Amino acid sequence: IIDAEVLSVSTQDYDPYGASSLVLMSDSVGAHLTKSHLCAHTYPDVLDPRGLCTFRVDIDIATCGTIVPLRALDYMFESFANDVAIIDYAVRGFTRDAEGKRVYMDHALRSIQDFIDPQVLRAYACEDMNLPDHNLWQTKLMRTELEPADYFSPGVDVEAPENRALFEALRREMVGIHQGIE
């Protein structure tokens, strides 16, 4: 996906809930010092007083060399059933050109959305918050159409008043997560 070779993998489970893993990658075997990594942290939330269960995965991709992490976004959307996704892209390092001038960005970037399949984007309301002068980009996505039956166990009457109320509470939870509000 991102043309990298895996050099090392580390995982850790947390009690009672959660896990993290780290993958050290390189764009060539001989370039161990120009390493990159993929790190995933899970945050299951089963303590909501309304009985809502949410599951958050934070995936950090740090790259050097020719590895472009934004190319992995379609794979991430295929791998996870995202109702809300918040994607940050930050350029922290620099290189120098032939004249010694610092170069922070070696590629143009208008929006993170440009790296996501348009078919995927159609399922979401999308919002960009970019600070290109600071080499920071963020895209927030929230699924626009939800099927209540997808959020309940098979055989549960999703039209029952208490389940409709739970589904509306879940929708408000998603909006709060998307907008970063309580």
mmCIF file of C-alpha atoms in Angstrom, residues 62-126:
data_model
loop_
_atom_site.group_PDB
_atom_site.id
_atom_site.type_symbol
_atom_site.label_atom_id
_atom_site.label_comp_id
_atom_site.label_asym_id
_atom_site.label_seq_id
_atom_site.Cartn_x
_atom_site.Cartn_y
_atom_site.Cartn_z
ATOM 1 C CA ALA A 62 5.192 8.570 10.444
ATOM 2 C CA THR A 63 7.228 8.340 7.273
ATOM 3 C CA CYS A 64 10.517 9.366 5.775
ATOM 4 C CA GLY A 65 12.000 8.845 2.351
ATOM 5 C CA THR A 66 9.625 8.114 -0.510
ATOM 6 C CA ILE A 67 6.811 6.584 1.564
ATOM 7 C CA VAL A 68 3.587 8.621 1.224
ATOM 8 C CA PRO A 69 1.161 7.775 4.075
ATOM 9 C CA LEU A 70 -1.880 9.397 2.434
ATOM 10 C CA ARG A 71 -1.881 6.597 -0.149
ATOM 11 C CA ALA A 72 -3.033 4.224 2.619
ATOM 12 C CA LEU A 73 -6.315 6.051 3.303
ATOM 13 C CA ASP A 74 -8.494 4.007 0.934
ATOM 14 C CA TYR A 75 -7.182 0.823 2.546
ATOM 15 C CA MET A 76 -8.019 2.219 5.997
ATOM 16 C CA PHE A 77 -11.595 2.962 4.929
ATOM 17 C CA GLU A 78 -11.919 -0.550 3.488
ATOM 18 C CA SER A 79 -10.531 -2.087 6.696
ATOM 19 C CA PHE A 80 -12.594 -0.187 9.275
ATOM 20 C CA ALA A 81 -16.325 0.536 9.405
ATOM 21 C CA ASN A 82 -15.919 4.246 10.085
ATOM 22 C CA ASP A 83 -18.902 6.271 11.194
ATOM 23 C CA VAL A 84 -16.680 9.198 12.159
ATOM 24 C CA ALA A 85 -13.127 9.710 10.917
ATOM 25 C CA ILE A 86 -10.763 12.543 11.780
ATOM 26 C CA ILE A 87 -7.608 12.527 9.691
ATOM 27 C CA ASP A 88 -4.617 14.724 10.500
ATOM 28 C CA TYR A 89 -1.623 15.197 8.229
ATOM 29 C CA ALA A 90 1.401 17.088 9.522
ATOM 30 C CA VAL A 91 4.750 17.689 7.870
ATOM 31 C CA ARG A 92 7.306 18.002 10.644
ATOM 32 C CA GLY A 93 10.668 17.528 9.012
ATOM 33 C CA PHE A 94 12.523 19.076 6.123
ATOM 34 C CA THR A 95 15.253 18.384 3.653
ATOM 35 C CA ARG A 96 17.439 20.786 1.687
ATOM 36 C CA ASP A 97 17.553 21.565 -1.987
ATOM 37 C CA ALA A 98 20.746 21.820 -4.053
ATOM 38 C CA GLU A 99 21.267 25.416 -2.874
ATOM 39 C CA GLY A 100 20.863 24.491 0.800
ATOM 40 C CA LYS A 101 17.372 25.973 1.201
ATOM 41 C CA ARG A 102 15.020 24.078 3.533
ATOM 42 C CA VAL A 103 12.217 22.209 1.762
ATOM 43 C CA TYR A 104 9.322 21.188 3.990
ATOM 44 C CA MET A 105 6.924 19.943 1.315
ATOM 45 C CA ASP A 106 8.055 18.094 -1.778
ATOM 46 C CA HIS A 107 4.490 17.645 -3.061
ATOM 47 C CA ALA A 108 1.388 19.783 -3.464
ATOM 48 C CA LEU A 109 -1.477 19.210 -1.044
ATOM 49 C CA ARG A 110 -4.823 20.968 -1.240
ATOM 50 C CA SER A 111 -6.931 18.595 0.850
ATOM 51 C CA ILE A 112 -6.646 15.159 2.424
ATOM 52 C CA GLN A 113 -9.896 14.399 0.587
ATOM 53 C CA ASP A 114 -7.898 14.368 -2.672
ATOM 54 C CA PHE A 115 -6.343 11.087 -1.471
ATOM 55 C CA ILE A 116 -9.651 9.346 -0.681
ATOM 56 C CA ASP A 117 -11.681 7.532 -3.322
ATOM 57 C CA PRO A 118 -14.641 9.743 -4.370
ATOM 58 C CA GLN A 119 -16.931 6.718 -3.945
ATOM 59 C CA VAL A 120 -15.917 6.569 -0.263
ATOM 60 C CA LEU A 121 -16.338 10.328 0.175
ATOM 61 C CA ARG A 122 -19.942 10.193 -1.081
ATOM 62 C CA ALA A 123 -20.934 8.340 2.108
ATOM 63 C CA TYR A 124 -19.687 11.154 4.368
ATOM 64 C CA ALA A 125 -20.160 14.795 5.209
ATOM 65 C CA CYS A 126 -16.614 16.162 4.930
#
